[in-house]
Amino acid sequence: MPTSRQLTPEWRDWIIENLARGCAPQALVEEMVRKHYDRDFAQASVQQLGAHGFAVERAPAAGAYVYETPRLPPGNVVRTHDREVRVALRLARPVVAVLHDVLSAAECAELLRRAAGQLARSTTIDPAGGSYKVVAERSSEGMCFARAADPFIAGLERRLAELMGCPPEHGEGLQVLRYGVGGEYRPHHDYFPPDDPGSVAAMATGGQRVASLVMYLNAVEGGGATIFPELGLEVVPQPGSAVYFEYCNSRGQLDARTLHGGAPVTAGEKWIATKWVRQRRYG
Ligand code: PD2
Ligand code: ZN
């Protein structure tokens, strides 16, 4: 493939956004070269946009995370096009909510049925290189549905998009995970750490993750709560319920207080479905 020397508006925004986020300029150049940009041209583009102060102009406000109106609609009940979701708990800072009736019992069973037999050991993004790796911190198995894979998945995605206050196109594919006894996901952030070189590739499409919805597909016999160590909060899995949290505002600031994990399962198994949404259209 021939190398390119033409900076599209999308790539221009991408450079500005990532410089503003504090990414190393050289990491941006490398990503552009991987996507077939001429190296000298990529170097000059990144340098020029940095030197002109665009990055500073769009940089996240320094200091504490600024809480904006939550993406999750207000009220005791959120009415989506096909379902009434009950709000059981809301936390303002960070924005966390526990939701009931996100999925029906039949939908939980259907997701479980479709995912079973397609599970592979879960991976996480390598902070240095950006590739996906199996790590001890995440001992689950999972699978991912293609977006709008079929009418059933597309219908759920529409509902989740309404709950999460963003277009379905901003969502990553729905993931289903299974944890056996001893399975856990140690505390982490769902956003891509801006200082990790591996985050550049992860954010090249769709930008940063902004919010997560972890839906419980079964009742867990022992353990398996979703924990927020900074908040002293434990959400116990109930089939059809979910925990929602958001961590990236319109300024691109990240809320570190959304640190969370999946506590070890001590009896039975735990099944969840996860939806992550991005700043922009994904994929
Ligand atoms: O399984 C969970 O409860 C859990 C905890 C933390 C899932 C995730 N994170 C995730 O899928 O990001
Ligand atoms: Zn997580």
Coordinates of C-alpha atoms and ligand atoms in Angstrom, one line a residue:
M1 CA 0.0 0.0 0.0
P2 CA 1.5 3.5 -0.9
T3 CA 2.2 5.8 2.0
S4 CA 0.0 8.9 2.4
R5 CA 1.0 12.5 2.7
Q6 CA -2.5 14.0 3.1
L7 CA -3.8 14.8 6.5
T8 CA -7.6 14.2 6.6
P9 CA -9.8 16.2 9.1
E10 CA -10.3 12.9 11.1
W11 CA -6.6 12.4 11.5
R12 CA -6.0 16.1 12.3
D13 CA -8.6 15.8 15.1
W14 CA -7.1 12.5 16.3
I15 CA -3.7 14.1 16.6
I16 CA -5.0 17.2 18.5
E17 CA -7.1 15.0 20.8
N18 CA -4.3 12.7 21.7
L19 CA -1.7 15.5 22.2
A20 CA -4.3 17.2 24.5
R21 CA -4.6 13.9 26.4
G22 CA -0.9 14.0 27.0
C23 CA 0.1 11.1 24.7
A24 CA 3.8 11.0 23.7
P25 CA 4.1 12.6 20.2
Q26 CA 6.3 9.8 19.0
A27 CA 3.6 7.2 19.9
L28 CA 1.3 9.1 17.6
V29 CA 3.8 9.2 14.8
E30 CA 4.3 5.4 15.1
E31 CA 0.5 4.8 14.9
M32 CA 0.2 7.0 11.8
V33 CA 3.1 5.1 10.2
R34 CA 1.3 1.8 11.0
K35 CA -1.7 3.2 9.2
H36 CA 0.4 3.9 6.1
Y37 CA 1.4 7.5 6.6
D38 CA 4.8 8.6 5.4
R39 CA 7.1 8.9 8.5
D40 CA 8.4 12.4 7.7
F41 CA 5.0 13.7 7.0
A42 CA 3.5 12.1 10.2
Q43 CA 6.4 13.6 12.2
A44 CA 5.9 17.1 10.7
S45 CA 2.1 17.0 11.2
V46 CA 2.3 16.0 14.9
Q47 CA 5.0 18.6 15.5
Q48 CA 3.1 21.4 13.7
L49 CA -0.2 20.7 15.5
G50 CA 1.6 20.6 18.8
A51 CA 3.6 23.8 18.1
H52 CA 0.5 25.7 17.1
G53 CA -1.0 25.1 20.6
F54 CA -4.1 23.3 19.3
A55 CA -3.4 20.7 21.9
V56 CA -3.3 23.2 24.7
E57 CA -6.5 24.8 23.5
R58 CA -8.4 21.5 23.7
A59 CA -6.5 20.1 26.7
P60 CA -8.6 18.7 29.6
A61 CA -9.1 21.2 32.3
A62 CA -6.3 20.7 34.9
G63 CA -7.2 19.7 38.4
A64 CA -10.2 17.8 39.7
Y65 CA -12.6 15.9 37.5
V66 CA -15.5 18.1 36.5
Y67 CA -18.8 16.4 37.0
E68 CA -21.3 17.1 34.3
T69 CA -24.9 16.0 33.8
P70 CA -24.8 12.2 33.9
R71 CA -25.5 10.4 30.6
L72 CA -27.9 8.2 32.4
P73 CA -31.3 9.9 32.4
P74 CA -32.7 11.2 35.7
G75 CA -35.6 9.7 37.6
N76 CA -36.6 6.5 39.5
V77 CA -37.4 4.7 36.3
V78 CA -35.7 5.1 32.9
R79 CA -38.1 4.4 30.1
T80 CA -36.4 3.0 27.0
H81 CA -38.2 2.2 23.8
D82 CA -39.1 -1.3 25.0
R83 CA -38.6 -1.5 28.7
E84 CA -38.8 0.3 32.1
V85 CA -35.5 0.1 34.0
R86 CA -35.7 0.8 37.7
V87 CA -33.0 2.8 39.4
A88 CA -32.0 1.2 42.8
L89 CA -29.1 3.4 43.7
R90 CA -27.4 6.6 42.4
L91 CA -24.1 8.0 43.3
A92 CA -23.2 11.5 42.0
R93 CA -19.4 11.5 42.5
P94 CA -18.3 9.3 40.7
V95 CA -21.4 8.7 38.7
V96 CA -22.5 5.2 39.5
A97 CA -25.9 3.6 39.4
V98 CA -27.4 0.2 40.2
L99 CA -30.2 -0.6 37.8
H100 CA -32.9 -3.3 38.0
D101 CA -34.8 -5.0 35.1
V102 CA -32.2 -4.0 32.5
L103 CA -32.7 -7.5 31.0
S104 CA -35.6 -9.9 31.3
A105 CA -35.0 -13.5 32.6
A106 CA -35.6 -14.7 29.0
E107 CA -32.9 -12.3 27.6
C108 CA -30.4 -13.4 30.3
A109 CA -31.0 -17.0 29.3
E110 CA -30.7 -16.3 25.6
L111 CA -27.4 -14.4 26.0
L112 CA -26.1 -17.3 28.1
R113 CA -27.2 -19.9 25.6
R114 CA -25.7 -18.0 22.6
A115 CA -22.4 -17.4 24.4
A116 CA -21.9 -20.9 25.8
G117 CA -19.6 -22.9 23.5
Q118 CA -18.0 -19.8 22.1
L119 CA -16.0 -18.8 25.1
A120 CA -12.2 -18.1 25.1
R121 CA -9.9 -17.0 27.9
S122 CA -10.3 -13.2 28.5
T123 CA -7.5 -10.8 27.6
T124 CA -6.5 -7.3 28.5
I125 CA -4.6 -4.7 26.5
D126 CA -0.8 -4.7 27.0
P127 CA 0.1 -1.2 28.3
A128 CA 3.3 -1.1 26.3
G129 CA 2.4 -2.5 22.9
G130 CA -1.4 -2.3 22.7
S131 CA -1.8 -6.0 21.8
Y132 CA -4.3 -8.2 23.7
K133 CA -2.8 -10.6 26.3
V134 CA -3.9 -13.2 28.8
V135 CA -3.2 -12.0 32.3
A136 CA -3.7 -13.4 35.8
E137 CA -5.6 -10.2 36.8
R138 CA -8.5 -11.3 34.6
S139 CA -9.4 -14.9 35.0
S140 CA -12.6 -15.2 33.1
E141 CA -13.6 -16.6 29.7
G142 CA -15.6 -14.6 27.3
M143 CA -16.9 -13.8 23.8
C144 CA -18.0 -10.7 22.0
F145 CA -21.0 -10.3 19.7
A146 CA -20.5 -8.3 16.5
R147 CA -22.4 -5.0 16.7
A148 CA -26.0 -5.4 15.5
A149 CA -25.2 -9.1 14.9
D150 CA -28.9 -9.9 14.6
P151 CA -32.3 -8.4 15.6
F152 CA -32.0 -9.7 19.1
I153 CA -28.6 -8.1 19.8
A154 CA -29.5 -4.9 17.9
G155 CA -32.6 -4.5 20.0
L156 CA -30.6 -4.9 23.2
E157 CA -28.0 -2.4 21.9
R158 CA -30.7 0.2 21.2
R159 CA -32.0 -0.2 24.8
L160 CA -28.5 0.1 26.3
A161 CA -27.7 3.1 24.1
E162 CA -30.8 4.9 25.5
L163 CA -29.8 4.0 29.0
M164 CA -26.2 5.2 28.5
G165 CA -27.2 8.4 26.7
C166 CA -25.3 7.9 23.4
P167 CA -25.8 6.5 19.9
P168 CA -25.6 2.7 19.5
E169 CA -22.7 3.3 17.1
H170 CA -20.6 4.5 19.9
G171 CA -20.8 1.1 21.6
E172 CA -18.3 -1.7 21.5
G173 CA -19.7 -5.1 20.7
L174 CA -21.6 -6.7 23.7
Q175 CA -19.3 -9.0 25.6
V176 CA -20.4 -12.0 27.6
L177 CA -18.1 -13.3 30.4
R178 CA -18.1 -16.4 32.6
Y179 CA -16.2 -16.7 35.8
G180 CA -15.8 -20.1 37.5
V181 CA -14.9 -20.6 41.2
G182 CA -11.8 -18.5 41.9
G183 CA -12.4 -16.4 38.8
E184 CA -12.0 -12.6 39.3
Y185 CA -11.2 -9.4 37.6
R186 CA -8.8 -7.4 39.8
P187 CA -9.4 -3.7 40.3
H188 CA -8.8 -1.6 37.2
H189 CA -10.2 1.3 35.2
D190 CA -12.2 0.7 32.1
Y191 CA -10.7 3.7 30.4
F192 CA -7.4 3.5 28.5
P193 CA -4.6 5.0 30.6
P194 CA -3.5 8.0 28.5
D195 CA 0.1 7.5 29.4
D196 CA 0.3 3.9 28.2
P197 CA 1.8 3.7 24.7
G198 CA -0.6 0.8 24.1
S199 CA -3.6 3.1 24.6
V200 CA -2.9 4.9 21.3
A201 CA -3.8 2.0 19.2
A202 CA -6.8 1.1 21.4
M203 CA -8.2 4.7 21.0
A204 CA -7.4 5.1 17.3
T205 CA -11.0 4.1 16.5
G206 CA -13.8 5.7 18.6
G207 CA -11.5 7.5 21.1
Q208 CA -11.6 7.0 24.8
R209 CA -14.2 4.8 26.6
V210 CA -16.6 7.0 28.5
A211 CA -19.0 4.7 30.4
S212 CA -19.6 1.0 31.3
L213 CA -22.6 -1.1 32.0
V214 CA -22.0 -4.5 33.7
M215 CA -25.1 -6.6 33.5
Y216 CA -25.6 -9.7 35.6
L217 CA -27.0 -12.8 33.8
N218 CA -27.3 -15.1 36.8
A219 CA -27.4 -15.2 40.6
V220 CA -24.0 -16.2 42.0
E221 CA -23.9 -18.7 44.8
G222 CA -20.9 -17.2 46.6
G223 CA -18.7 -14.1 46.0
G224 CA -18.5 -12.4 42.6
A225 CA -19.6 -8.9 43.6
T226 CA -18.5 -5.9 41.5
I227 CA -16.4 -3.9 43.9
F228 CA -15.4 -0.2 44.0
P229 CA -12.5 0.0 46.4
E230 CA -12.4 3.8 46.6
L231 CA -16.1 4.0 47.4
G232 CA -16.5 1.0 49.8
L233 CA -19.2 -0.2 47.4
E234 CA -20.1 -3.8 46.5
V235 CA -22.8 -4.6 44.0
V236 CA -24.1 -8.1 44.4
P237 CA -25.1 -9.8 41.1
Q238 CA -28.9 -10.2 40.6
P239 CA -30.1 -11.6 37.3
G240 CA -31.2 -8.9 35.0
S241 CA -29.7 -6.1 37.1
A242 CA -26.7 -4.0 36.2
V243 CA -24.1 -1.5 37.5
Y244 CA -23.5 1.6 35.4
F245 CA -20.6 4.0 35.8
E246 CA -19.1 6.8 33.8
Y247 CA -15.6 8.2 33.9
C248 CA -14.8 10.5 30.9
N249 CA -16.4 13.9 30.6
S250 CA -16.8 16.2 27.6
R251 CA -13.4 17.7 28.4
G252 CA -11.7 14.4 28.2
Q253 CA -10.9 14.3 31.9
L254 CA -10.9 10.8 33.5
D255 CA -12.5 9.9 36.8
A256 CA -10.0 7.7 38.7
R257 CA -12.5 7.1 41.5
T258 CA -14.3 4.6 39.2
L259 CA -11.6 2.0 40.1
H260 CA -13.5 -1.3 40.2
G261 CA -13.1 -5.0 40.0
G262 CA -14.9 -8.3 40.0
A263 CA -14.4 -10.1 43.4
P264 CA -13.5 -13.8 43.3
V265 CA -16.3 -16.2 42.8
T266 CA -16.3 -18.6 45.8
A267 CA -19.2 -20.9 44.8
G268 CA -21.1 -21.5 41.6
E269 CA -20.4 -19.4 38.5
K270 CA -20.9 -15.8 37.4
W271 CA -22.1 -14.7 34.0
I272 CA -22.1 -11.1 33.0
A273 CA -22.6 -9.0 29.8
T274 CA -20.6 -5.8 29.5
K275 CA -21.2 -2.8 27.3
W276 CA -18.5 -0.1 26.9
V277 CA -19.2 3.1 25.0
R278 CA -16.7 5.4 23.4
Q279 CA -16.4 9.2 22.7
R280 CA -17.2 8.7 19.0
R281 CA -18.4 6.2 16.5
Y282 CA -16.7 2.9 17.1
G283 CA -15.8 0.6 14.2
Ligands
PD2_1 O1 -17.3 -9.0 36.5 C1 -17.4 -7.9 37.0 O2 -18.1 -7.7 38.0 C2 -16.6 -6.9 36.4 C3 -15.8 -6.1 37.2 C4 -15.0 -5.1 36.7 C5 -16.5 -6.6 35.1 C6 -15.7 -5.6 34.6 N1 -15.0 -4.9 35.4 C7 -15.5 -5.3 33.2 O3 -16.1 -6.1 32.4 O4 -14.9 -4.3 32.8
ZN2 ZN -14.1 -3.2 34.3

